[in-house]
Amino acid sequence: MDRIGVTELGYIGLDVGDLGAWRALASDILGMEFVEDAVGARLRMDYWHQRIVLHQGAADDLRYAGFRVSGPETFWGMQRQLKELGVKFEVASPAETEARHVLEFLKLEDPTGLPVEIFHGPQVDYHAPFRPGRGMHGKFRVGAQGLGHMIIGEKGIAASERFYREALGMRGSVDARFELGGQSIAPMFLHCNERQHTIAFGIPGSSKRLQHFMVEVDTLNDVGQAYELARERKAPILMDLGCHQNDQMVSFYMQTPSGFFCEYGWGGRPSLAQSEYNVRGDVWGHNIVDPSLLG
Ligand code: FE
């Protein structure tokens, strides 16, 4: 049987303590649409009902990650695949699918205990066009590439690699080897569509499940605009503008009110058909502005 693979990171849920501060970041700087709702708020980036769900809560971390499959057939196939691999899962109840605004989803956990949801059929609100929280020059680059990427914690690279590669059908490899704080690291970058990586792990230094998430815009002017707004509002900037070697994203990093970081970028290149690695991390820039933010 051919392996069934997820097709995108469709949505994430975050526990956030300070909803007001999140509104200021997500809406006024990033340009997302902020909609208050029963759990806290939902952030929109396109026609989808929700891309990032903010749950009012003290944990200030990633609460769950939703990976998409194409439809009912792959949803059933995914269940067979998980059973064959001995990966435990539950099928979400109708009340749970209603709360997530998807047709169906599976509930499982990655090797660190992160709740992973495999869904199909997101609610798409063509009747409610996306209204950016600030003037935007262009759009968020979502579509078939999903909402962006995230760097997550792991307990042993091999276990996480096995889960995301075999159970979720993602592809990719270690694509950088370098020294970080006197330590040799070889992070694993995995993709499931044209986006160069959808998840990565093996980067030490974060006690949270989520080290950062990245969203991408389709014009450099929106990165410049966010950068200016962040400086004007004295939002904590971790890393200055720069360009990564692996995805060649031109981006900068802000600290979110929850402590983990948000990368805001433009110009990422597609995932490669053949593996390669680099030893510097960046083509240029991405200098640390405020090392104290790393804790
Ligand atoms: Fe990133």
PDB file of C-alpha atoms and ligand atoms in Angstrom:
ATOM      1  CA  MET A   1       0.000   0.000   0.000  1.00  0.00           C
ATOM      2  CA  ASP A   2       1.285   3.431  -0.865  1.00  0.00           C
ATOM      3  CA  ARG A   3       1.760   5.607   2.171  1.00  0.00           C
ATOM      4  CA  ILE A   4      -0.952   8.201   2.749  1.00  0.00           C
ATOM      5  CA  GLY A   5       0.406  11.636   3.502  1.00  0.00           C
ATOM      6  CA  VAL A   6      -1.083  14.730   5.070  1.00  0.00           C
ATOM      7  CA  THR A   7      -1.300  17.612   2.599  1.00  0.00           C
ATOM      8  CA  GLU A   8      -0.904  20.718   4.747  1.00  0.00           C
ATOM      9  CA  LEU A   9      -0.774  22.209   8.207  1.00  0.00           C
ATOM     10  CA  GLY A  10      -4.312  23.567   8.072  1.00  0.00           C
ATOM     11  CA  TYR A  11      -4.819  25.070  11.506  1.00  0.00           C
ATOM     12  CA  ILE A  12      -3.237  25.343  14.929  1.00  0.00           C
ATOM     13  CA  GLY A  13      -4.686  26.028  18.360  1.00  0.00           C
ATOM     14  CA  LEU A  14      -2.792  28.069  20.933  1.00  0.00           C
ATOM     15  CA  ASP A  15      -3.379  28.593  24.649  1.00  0.00           C
ATOM     16  CA  VAL A  16      -2.829  32.297  25.282  1.00  0.00           C
ATOM     17  CA  GLY A  17      -2.967  34.217  28.542  1.00  0.00           C
ATOM     18  CA  ASP A  18      -3.252  37.740  27.177  1.00  0.00           C
ATOM     19  CA  LEU A  19      -5.834  37.936  24.416  1.00  0.00           C
ATOM     20  CA  GLY A  20      -5.585  41.742  24.163  1.00  0.00           C
ATOM     21  CA  ALA A  21      -1.835  41.614  23.521  1.00  0.00           C
ATOM     22  CA  TRP A  22      -2.404  38.876  20.937  1.00  0.00           C
ATOM     23  CA  ARG A  23      -4.952  41.056  19.193  1.00  0.00           C
ATOM     24  CA  ALA A  24      -2.423  43.881  18.952  1.00  0.00           C
ATOM     25  CA  LEU A  25       0.176  41.552  17.435  1.00  0.00           C
ATOM     26  CA  ALA A  26      -1.995  39.437  15.137  1.00  0.00           C
ATOM     27  CA  SER A  27      -4.266  42.152  13.840  1.00  0.00           C
ATOM     28  CA  ASP A  28      -2.261  45.396  13.952  1.00  0.00           C
ATOM     29  CA  ILE A  29       1.192  44.052  13.043  1.00  0.00           C
ATOM     30  CA  LEU A  30       0.741  40.727  11.233  1.00  0.00           C
ATOM     31  CA  GLY A  31      -2.439  41.783   9.405  1.00  0.00           C
ATOM     32  CA  MET A  32      -4.579  38.802  10.391  1.00  0.00           C
ATOM     33  CA  GLU A  33      -8.325  39.109  10.942  1.00  0.00           C
ATOM     34  CA  PHE A  34      -9.129  38.808  14.654  1.00  0.00           C
ATOM     35  CA  VAL A  35     -12.604  37.477  15.442  1.00  0.00           C
ATOM     36  CA  GLU A  36     -13.694  37.054  19.067  1.00  0.00           C
ATOM     37  CA  ASP A  37     -15.486  33.793  19.800  1.00  0.00           C
ATOM     38  CA  ALA A  38     -16.519  31.469  22.632  1.00  0.00           C
ATOM     39  CA  VAL A  39     -13.049  30.016  23.327  1.00  0.00           C
ATOM     40  CA  GLY A  40     -11.216  33.322  22.948  1.00  0.00           C
ATOM     41  CA  ALA A  41     -10.646  34.298  19.346  1.00  0.00           C
ATOM     42  CA  ARG A  42      -9.928  32.954  15.896  1.00  0.00           C
ATOM     43  CA  LEU A  43      -7.434  34.391  13.453  1.00  0.00           C
ATOM     44  CA  ARG A  44      -8.158  34.340   9.742  1.00  0.00           C
ATOM     45  CA  MET A  45      -5.671  34.619   6.894  1.00  0.00           C
ATOM     46  CA  ASP A  46      -7.922  33.747   3.924  1.00  0.00           C
ATOM     47  CA  TYR A  47     -11.441  32.444   3.304  1.00  0.00           C
ATOM     48  CA  TRP A  48     -11.041  29.688   5.909  1.00  0.00           C
ATOM     49  CA  HIS A  49     -13.206  30.123   9.000  1.00  0.00           C
ATOM     50  CA  GLN A  50     -10.097  29.830  11.175  1.00  0.00           C
ATOM     51  CA  ARG A  51      -6.387  29.268  10.797  1.00  0.00           C
ATOM     52  CA  ILE A  52      -5.136  29.992  14.321  1.00  0.00           C
ATOM     53  CA  VAL A  53      -7.482  29.468  17.272  1.00  0.00           C
ATOM     54  CA  LEU A  54      -6.607  31.390  20.425  1.00  0.00           C
ATOM     55  CA  HIS A  55      -7.903  29.619  23.518  1.00  0.00           C
ATOM     56  CA  GLN A  56      -7.915  31.814  26.586  1.00  0.00           C
ATOM     57  CA  GLY A  57      -5.661  29.873  28.969  1.00  0.00           C
ATOM     58  CA  ALA A  58      -2.543  30.123  31.064  1.00  0.00           C
ATOM     59  CA  ALA A  59      -0.352  27.554  29.282  1.00  0.00           C
ATOM     60  CA  ASP A  60       0.861  30.005  26.601  1.00  0.00           C
ATOM     61  CA  ASP A  61       1.841  27.231  24.227  1.00  0.00           C
ATOM     62  CA  LEU A  62       0.707  25.131  21.287  1.00  0.00           C
ATOM     63  CA  ARG A  63      -2.513  23.299  22.204  1.00  0.00           C
ATOM     64  CA  TYR A  64      -2.994  21.228  19.027  1.00  0.00           C
ATOM     65  CA  ALA A  65      -1.981  21.105  15.376  1.00  0.00           C
ATOM     66  CA  GLY A  66      -4.374  20.168  12.559  1.00  0.00           C
ATOM     67  CA  PHE A  67      -2.997  18.396   9.482  1.00  0.00           C
ATOM     68  CA  ARG A  68      -5.236  17.965   6.474  1.00  0.00           C
ATOM     69  CA  VAL A  69      -5.929  14.991   4.244  1.00  0.00           C
ATOM     70  CA  SER A  70      -7.786  15.436   0.981  1.00  0.00           C
ATOM     71  CA  GLY A  71     -11.156  13.820   1.695  1.00  0.00           C
ATOM     72  CA  PRO A  72     -13.081  10.829   3.038  1.00  0.00           C
ATOM     73  CA  GLU A  73     -11.078   8.193   1.109  1.00  0.00           C
ATOM     74  CA  THR A  74      -7.702   9.368   2.414  1.00  0.00           C
ATOM     75  CA  PHE A  75      -9.265   9.883   5.835  1.00  0.00           C
ATOM     76  CA  TRP A  76     -10.260   6.180   5.898  1.00  0.00           C
ATOM     77  CA  GLY A  77      -6.897   5.194   4.405  1.00  0.00           C
ATOM     78  CA  MET A  78      -5.097   7.183   7.091  1.00  0.00           C
ATOM     79  CA  GLN A  79      -6.959   5.211   9.764  1.00  0.00           C
ATOM     80  CA  ARG A  80      -5.821   1.924   8.181  1.00  0.00           C
ATOM     81  CA  GLN A  81      -2.246   3.242   8.004  1.00  0.00           C
ATOM     82  CA  LEU A  82      -2.211   4.297  11.666  1.00  0.00           C
ATOM     83  CA  LYS A  83      -3.618   0.901  12.724  1.00  0.00           C
ATOM     84  CA  GLU A  84      -0.950  -0.944  10.728  1.00  0.00           C
ATOM     85  CA  LEU A  85       1.749   1.122  12.417  1.00  0.00           C
ATOM     86  CA  GLY A  86       0.218   0.609  15.853  1.00  0.00           C
ATOM     87  CA  VAL A  87      -0.369   4.344  16.353  1.00  0.00           C
ATOM     88  CA  LYS A  88      -3.320   4.940  18.685  1.00  0.00           C
ATOM     89  CA  PHE A  89      -6.022   7.369  17.606  1.00  0.00           C
ATOM     90  CA  GLU A  90      -9.642   8.256  18.252  1.00  0.00           C
ATOM     91  CA  VAL A  91     -12.254   9.538  15.830  1.00  0.00           C
ATOM     92  CA  ALA A  92     -13.539  12.925  17.014  1.00  0.00           C
ATOM     93  CA  SER A  93     -17.188  13.185  18.081  1.00  0.00           C
ATOM     94  CA  PRO A  94     -19.700  15.323  16.161  1.00  0.00           C
ATOM     95  CA  ALA A  95     -19.507  17.976  18.917  1.00  0.00           C
ATOM     96  CA  GLU A  96     -15.715  18.071  18.555  1.00  0.00           C
ATOM     97  CA  THR A  97     -15.820  18.386  14.765  1.00  0.00           C
ATOM     98  CA  GLU A  98     -18.366  21.177  15.101  1.00  0.00           C
ATOM     99  CA  ALA A  99     -16.054  23.029  17.487  1.00  0.00           C
ATOM    100  CA  ARG A 100     -13.141  22.666  15.009  1.00  0.00           C
ATOM    101  CA  HIS A 101     -15.235  23.613  11.969  1.00  0.00           C
ATOM    102  CA  VAL A 102     -14.163  20.554   9.973  1.00  0.00           C
ATOM    103  CA  LEU A 103     -16.144  17.597   8.613  1.00  0.00           C
ATOM    104  CA  GLU A 104     -14.188  14.896  10.468  1.00  0.00           C
ATOM    105  CA  PHE A 105     -10.924  14.518  12.349  1.00  0.00           C
ATOM    106  CA  LEU A 106      -8.747  11.964  14.123  1.00  0.00           C
ATOM    107  CA  LYS A 107      -7.176  12.658  17.501  1.00  0.00           C
ATOM    108  CA  LEU A 108      -3.707  11.313  18.215  1.00  0.00           C
ATOM    109  CA  GLU A 109      -0.482  12.384  19.902  1.00  0.00           C
ATOM    110  CA  ASP A 110       3.013  12.817  18.580  1.00  0.00           C
ATOM    111  CA  PRO A 111       5.873  11.208  20.579  1.00  0.00           C
ATOM    112  CA  THR A 112       6.118  14.289  22.836  1.00  0.00           C
ATOM    113  CA  GLY A 113       2.413  14.176  23.702  1.00  0.00           C
ATOM    114  CA  LEU A 114       1.473  17.051  21.378  1.00  0.00           C
ATOM    115  CA  PRO A 115      -2.172  16.623  20.341  1.00  0.00           C
ATOM    116  CA  VAL A 116      -2.177  16.078  16.568  1.00  0.00           C
ATOM    117  CA  GLU A 117      -5.411  16.194  14.595  1.00  0.00           C
ATOM    118  CA  ILE A 118      -5.789  14.750  11.108  1.00  0.00           C
ATOM    119  CA  PHE A 119      -8.814  16.294   9.441  1.00  0.00           C
ATOM    120  CA  HIS A 120     -10.584  16.711   6.169  1.00  0.00           C
ATOM    121  CA  GLY A 121     -13.137  19.267   5.053  1.00  0.00           C
ATOM    122  CA  PRO A 122     -12.417  22.620   6.695  1.00  0.00           C
ATOM    123  CA  GLN A 123     -15.218  25.185   6.833  1.00  0.00           C
ATOM    124  CA  VAL A 124     -14.466  27.779   4.178  1.00  0.00           C
ATOM    125  CA  ASP A 125     -16.426  31.044   4.409  1.00  0.00           C
ATOM    126  CA  TYR A 126     -16.677  32.389   0.860  1.00  0.00           C
ATOM    127  CA  HIS A 127     -19.530  34.558   2.125  1.00  0.00           C
ATOM    128  CA  ALA A 128     -17.148  36.381   4.484  1.00  0.00           C
ATOM    129  CA  PRO A 129     -14.098  37.607   2.582  1.00  0.00           C
ATOM    130  CA  PHE A 130     -10.901  37.963   4.616  1.00  0.00           C
ATOM    131  CA  ARG A 131     -10.593  41.428   6.181  1.00  0.00           C
ATOM    132  CA  PRO A 132      -6.986  42.140   7.135  1.00  0.00           C
ATOM    133  CA  GLY A 133      -6.416  43.734  10.539  1.00  0.00           C
ATOM    134  CA  ARG A 134      -4.210  46.408   8.930  1.00  0.00           C
ATOM    135  CA  GLY A 135      -3.748  47.605   5.389  1.00  0.00           C
ATOM    136  CA  MET A 136      -1.968  44.887   3.426  1.00  0.00           C
ATOM    137  CA  HIS A 137      -0.118  45.229   0.126  1.00  0.00           C
ATOM    138  CA  GLY A 138      -0.793  41.633  -0.783  1.00  0.00           C
ATOM    139  CA  LYS A 139      -2.114  38.417   0.693  1.00  0.00           C
ATOM    140  CA  PHE A 140      -1.017  35.628   2.967  1.00  0.00           C
ATOM    141  CA  ARG A 141       0.577  32.785   1.035  1.00  0.00           C
ATOM    142  CA  VAL A 142      -1.617  29.913   2.157  1.00  0.00           C
ATOM    143  CA  GLY A 143      -3.582  27.846  -0.383  1.00  0.00           C
ATOM    144  CA  ALA A 144      -2.051  24.449  -1.049  1.00  0.00           C
ATOM    145  CA  GLN A 145       0.907  25.299   1.222  1.00  0.00           C
ATOM    146  CA  GLY A 146      -1.152  25.474   4.403  1.00  0.00           C
ATOM    147  CA  LEU A 147      -0.948  28.189   7.015  1.00  0.00           C
ATOM    148  CA  GLY A 148       2.841  28.167   7.318  1.00  0.00           C
ATOM    149  CA  HIS A 149       5.375  26.150   9.274  1.00  0.00           C
ATOM    150  CA  MET A 150       6.240  25.452  12.877  1.00  0.00           C
ATOM    151  CA  ILE A 151       9.320  24.430  14.803  1.00  0.00           C
ATOM    152  CA  ILE A 152       8.336  22.103  17.622  1.00  0.00           C
ATOM    153  CA  GLY A 153      10.046  20.399  20.534  1.00  0.00           C
ATOM    154  CA  GLU A 154      10.984  16.730  20.422  1.00  0.00           C
ATOM    155  CA  LYS A 155      12.187  14.039  22.785  1.00  0.00           C
ATOM    156  CA  GLY A 156      14.588  12.233  20.529  1.00  0.00           C
ATOM    157  CA  ILE A 157      14.727  13.182  16.857  1.00  0.00           C
ATOM    158  CA  ALA A 158      14.351   9.553  15.747  1.00  0.00           C
ATOM    159  CA  ALA A 159      10.968   9.079  17.439  1.00  0.00           C
ATOM    160  CA  SER A 160       9.512  12.309  16.045  1.00  0.00           C
ATOM    161  CA  GLU A 161      10.943  11.552  12.616  1.00  0.00           C
ATOM    162  CA  ARG A 162       9.333   8.115  12.611  1.00  0.00           C
ATOM    163  CA  PHE A 163       5.955   9.571  13.583  1.00  0.00           C
ATOM    164  CA  TYR A 164       5.847  12.446  11.087  1.00  0.00           C
ATOM    165  CA  ARG A 165       7.467  10.477   8.259  1.00  0.00           C
ATOM    166  CA  GLU A 166       5.766   7.082   8.623  1.00  0.00           C
ATOM    167  CA  ALA A 167       2.427   7.868  10.271  1.00  0.00           C
ATOM    168  CA  LEU A 168       1.758  11.262   8.651  1.00  0.00           C
ATOM    169  CA  GLY A 169       3.630  10.549   5.405  1.00  0.00           C
ATOM    170  CA  MET A 170       5.836  13.637   5.410  1.00  0.00           C
ATOM    171  CA  ARG A 171       9.108  13.861   3.472  1.00  0.00           C
ATOM    172  CA  GLY A 172      12.425  15.690   3.895  1.00  0.00           C
ATOM    173  CA  SER A 173      15.697  15.383   5.772  1.00  0.00           C
ATOM    174  CA  VAL A 174      18.216  17.067   7.995  1.00  0.00           C
ATOM    175  CA  ASP A 175      19.003  20.145   5.919  1.00  0.00           C
ATOM    176  CA  ALA A 176      21.414  22.053   8.132  1.00  0.00           C
ATOM    177  CA  ARG A 177      24.312  21.077  10.406  1.00  0.00           C
ATOM    178  CA  PHE A 178      25.841  23.784  12.518  1.00  0.00           C
ATOM    179  CA  GLU A 179      27.005  24.886  15.961  1.00  0.00           C
ATOM    180  CA  LEU A 180      24.544  26.592  18.260  1.00  0.00           C
ATOM    181  CA  GLY A 181      25.759  27.761  21.665  1.00  0.00           C
ATOM    182  CA  GLY A 182      28.743  25.396  21.423  1.00  0.00           C
ATOM    183  CA  GLN A 183      26.496  22.440  20.561  1.00  0.00           C
ATOM    184  CA  SER A 184      26.422  20.588  17.217  1.00  0.00           C
ATOM    185  CA  ILE A 185      22.887  20.398  15.900  1.00  0.00           C
ATOM    186  CA  ALA A 186      21.282  18.735  12.886  1.00  0.00           C
ATOM    187  CA  PRO A 187      17.620  19.734  12.777  1.00  0.00           C
ATOM    188  CA  MET A 188      15.130  17.740  10.731  1.00  0.00           C
ATOM    189  CA  PHE A 189      12.940  19.658   8.274  1.00  0.00           C
ATOM    190  CA  LEU A 190       9.901  17.879   6.869  1.00  0.00           C
ATOM    191  CA  HIS A 191       7.427  18.905   4.170  1.00  0.00           C
ATOM    192  CA  CYS A 192       4.115  17.659   2.831  1.00  0.00           C
ATOM    193  CA  ASN A 193       3.507  20.088  -0.051  1.00  0.00           C
ATOM    194  CA  GLU A 194       5.333  22.839  -1.968  1.00  0.00           C
ATOM    195  CA  ARG A 195       6.275  24.648   1.240  1.00  0.00           C
ATOM    196  CA  GLN A 196       9.947  23.896   1.882  1.00  0.00           C
ATOM    197  CA  HIS A 197       9.179  22.739   5.414  1.00  0.00           C
ATOM    198  CA  THR A 198       5.945  22.431   7.323  1.00  0.00           C
ATOM    199  CA  ILE A 199       7.494  21.213  10.559  1.00  0.00           C
ATOM    200  CA  ALA A 200      11.009  21.032  11.938  1.00  0.00           C
ATOM    201  CA  PHE A 201      12.511  19.757  15.175  1.00  0.00           C
ATOM    202  CA  GLY A 202      15.903  19.180  16.716  1.00  0.00           C
ATOM    203  CA  ILE A 203      16.562  22.817  17.627  1.00  0.00           C
ATOM    204  CA  PRO A 204      17.360  23.011  21.346  1.00  0.00           C
ATOM    205  CA  GLY A 205      16.695  25.915  23.672  1.00  0.00           C
ATOM    206  CA  SER A 206      12.927  26.041  24.084  1.00  0.00           C
ATOM    207  CA  SER A 207      11.005  24.630  27.014  1.00  0.00           C
ATOM    208  CA  LYS A 208       7.717  25.023  25.114  1.00  0.00           C
ATOM    209  CA  ARG A 209       6.086  22.678  22.617  1.00  0.00           C
ATOM    210  CA  LEU A 210       6.273  25.491  20.074  1.00  0.00           C
ATOM    211  CA  GLN A 211       9.543  27.294  19.368  1.00  0.00           C
ATOM    212  CA  HIS A 212       8.080  29.412  16.563  1.00  0.00           C
ATOM    213  CA  PHE A 213       5.467  29.421  13.855  1.00  0.00           C
ATOM    214  CA  MET A 214       5.929  31.093  10.493  1.00  0.00           C
ATOM    215  CA  VAL A 215       3.414  32.755   8.227  1.00  0.00           C
ATOM    216  CA  GLU A 216       4.305  33.980   4.749  1.00  0.00           C
ATOM    217  CA  VAL A 217       3.043  36.905   2.686  1.00  0.00           C
ATOM    218  CA  ASP A 218       3.243  37.246  -1.091  1.00  0.00           C
ATOM    219  CA  THR A 219       4.965  40.628  -1.232  1.00  0.00           C
ATOM    220  CA  LEU A 220       8.127  41.829   0.483  1.00  0.00           C
ATOM    221  CA  ASN A 221       6.369  45.132   1.258  1.00  0.00           C
ATOM    222  CA  ASP A 222       4.186  43.381   3.826  1.00  0.00           C
ATOM    223  CA  VAL A 223       7.271  42.074   5.638  1.00  0.00           C
ATOM    224  CA  GLY A 224       8.686  45.606   5.575  1.00  0.00           C
ATOM    225  CA  GLN A 225       5.386  46.998   6.800  1.00  0.00           C
ATOM    226  CA  ALA A 226       5.202  44.507   9.691  1.00  0.00           C
ATOM    227  CA  TYR A 227       8.823  45.235  10.569  1.00  0.00           C
ATOM    228  CA  GLU A 228       8.181  49.000  10.715  1.00  0.00           C
ATOM    229  CA  LEU A 229       5.009  48.518  12.764  1.00  0.00           C
ATOM    230  CA  ALA A 230       6.781  46.160  15.180  1.00  0.00           C
ATOM    231  CA  ARG A 231       9.540  48.725  15.729  1.00  0.00           C
ATOM    232  CA  GLU A 232       7.082  51.596  16.086  1.00  0.00           C
ATOM    233  CA  ARG A 233       5.071  49.691  18.698  1.00  0.00           C
ATOM    234  CA  LYS A 234       8.195  48.401  20.431  1.00  0.00           C
ATOM    235  CA  ALA A 235       7.162  44.788  19.891  1.00  0.00           C
ATOM    236  CA  PRO A 236      10.030  42.506  21.014  1.00  0.00           C
ATOM    237  CA  ILE A 237      12.114  41.598  17.954  1.00  0.00           C
ATOM    238  CA  LEU A 238      14.279  38.499  18.424  1.00  0.00           C
ATOM    239  CA  MET A 239      15.954  38.350  15.018  1.00  0.00           C
ATOM    240  CA  ASP A 240      16.439  41.070  12.463  1.00  0.00           C
ATOM    241  CA  LEU A 241      15.644  40.697   8.777  1.00  0.00           C
ATOM    242  CA  GLY A 242      17.516  37.887   7.081  1.00  0.00           C
ATOM    243  CA  CYS A 243      17.270  35.045   4.582  1.00  0.00           C
ATOM    244  CA  HIS A 244      17.419  31.384   5.567  1.00  0.00           C
ATOM    245  CA  GLN A 245      19.439  29.017   3.410  1.00  0.00           C
ATOM    246  CA  ASN A 246      17.024  26.102   3.423  1.00  0.00           C
ATOM    247  CA  ASP A 247      13.739  27.792   2.487  1.00  0.00           C
ATOM    248  CA  GLN A 248      15.348  31.086   1.386  1.00  0.00           C
ATOM    249  CA  MET A 249      12.608  32.944   3.237  1.00  0.00           C
ATOM    250  CA  VAL A 250      13.280  36.635   3.831  1.00  0.00           C
ATOM    251  CA  SER A 251      11.900  37.132   7.310  1.00  0.00           C
ATOM    252  CA  PHE A 252      12.241  38.487  10.825  1.00  0.00           C
ATOM    253  CA  TYR A 253      11.205  37.046  14.197  1.00  0.00           C
ATOM    254  CA  MET A 254       9.057  38.639  16.895  1.00  0.00           C
ATOM    255  CA  GLN A 255       8.316  37.312  20.339  1.00  0.00           C
ATOM    256  CA  THR A 256       4.598  36.700  20.809  1.00  0.00           C
ATOM    257  CA  PRO A 257       2.864  37.613  24.083  1.00  0.00           C
ATOM    258  CA  SER A 258       3.004  33.864  24.866  1.00  0.00           C
ATOM    259  CA  GLY A 259       6.818  33.735  24.859  1.00  0.00           C
ATOM    260  CA  PHE A 260       7.287  31.614  21.730  1.00  0.00           C
ATOM    261  CA  PHE A 261       8.152  33.363  18.493  1.00  0.00           C
ATOM    262  CA  CYS A 262       6.484  34.280  15.222  1.00  0.00           C
ATOM    263  CA  GLU A 263       8.450  34.414  11.978  1.00  0.00           C
ATOM    264  CA  TYR A 264       6.980  36.668   9.290  1.00  0.00           C
ATOM    265  CA  GLY A 265       8.376  36.033   5.844  1.00  0.00           C
ATOM    266  CA  TRP A 266       8.265  36.358   2.095  1.00  0.00           C
ATOM    267  CA  GLY A 267       9.802  34.630  -0.899  1.00  0.00           C
ATOM    268  CA  GLY A 268      10.229  31.043   0.301  1.00  0.00           C
ATOM    269  CA  ARG A 269      11.431  28.605  -2.343  1.00  0.00           C
ATOM    270  CA  PRO A 270       9.614  25.316  -2.967  1.00  0.00           C
ATOM    271  CA  SER A 271      10.495  22.056  -1.244  1.00  0.00           C
ATOM    272  CA  LEU A 272      13.290  20.263  -3.074  1.00  0.00           C
ATOM    273  CA  ALA A 273      12.975  16.888  -4.763  1.00  0.00           C
ATOM    274  CA  GLN A 274      16.516  15.963  -3.669  1.00  0.00           C
ATOM    275  CA  SER A 275      18.068  16.497  -0.239  1.00  0.00           C
ATOM    276  CA  GLU A 276      20.889  18.942   0.520  1.00  0.00           C
ATOM    277  CA  TYR A 277      22.285  20.623   3.626  1.00  0.00           C
ATOM    278  CA  ASN A 278      23.991  23.844   4.672  1.00  0.00           C
ATOM    279  CA  VAL A 279      26.362  24.750   7.505  1.00  0.00           C
ATOM    280  CA  ARG A 280      25.442  28.365   8.247  1.00  0.00           C
ATOM    281  CA  GLY A 281      21.659  28.518   8.567  1.00  0.00           C
ATOM    282  CA  ASP A 282      21.360  31.834   6.765  1.00  0.00           C
ATOM    283  CA  VAL A 283      22.300  33.380   3.431  1.00  0.00           C
ATOM    284  CA  TRP A 284      22.502  36.752   5.235  1.00  0.00           C
ATOM    285  CA  GLY A 285      21.095  38.541   8.284  1.00  0.00           C
ATOM    286  CA  HIS A 286      18.822  37.084  10.966  1.00  0.00           C
ATOM    287  CA  ASN A 287      21.123  38.579  13.586  1.00  0.00           C
ATOM    288  CA  ILE A 288      19.853  38.268  17.138  1.00  0.00           C
ATOM    289  CA  VAL A 289      18.575  41.683  18.247  1.00  0.00           C
ATOM    290  CA  ASP A 290      17.728  40.816  21.838  1.00  0.00           C
ATOM    291  CA  PRO A 291      19.373  37.648  23.231  1.00  0.00           C
ATOM    292  CA  SER A 292      17.509  38.069  26.542  1.00  0.00           C
ATOM    293  CA  LEU A 293      14.309  36.999  24.738  1.00  0.00           C
ATOM    294  CA  LEU A 294      15.778  33.501  24.414  1.00  0.00           C
ATOM    295  CA  GLY A 295      15.402  33.152  28.192  1.00  0.00           C
TER     296      GLY A 295
HETATM  297 FE    FE B   1      11.072  29.237  10.514  1.00  0.00          FE
END
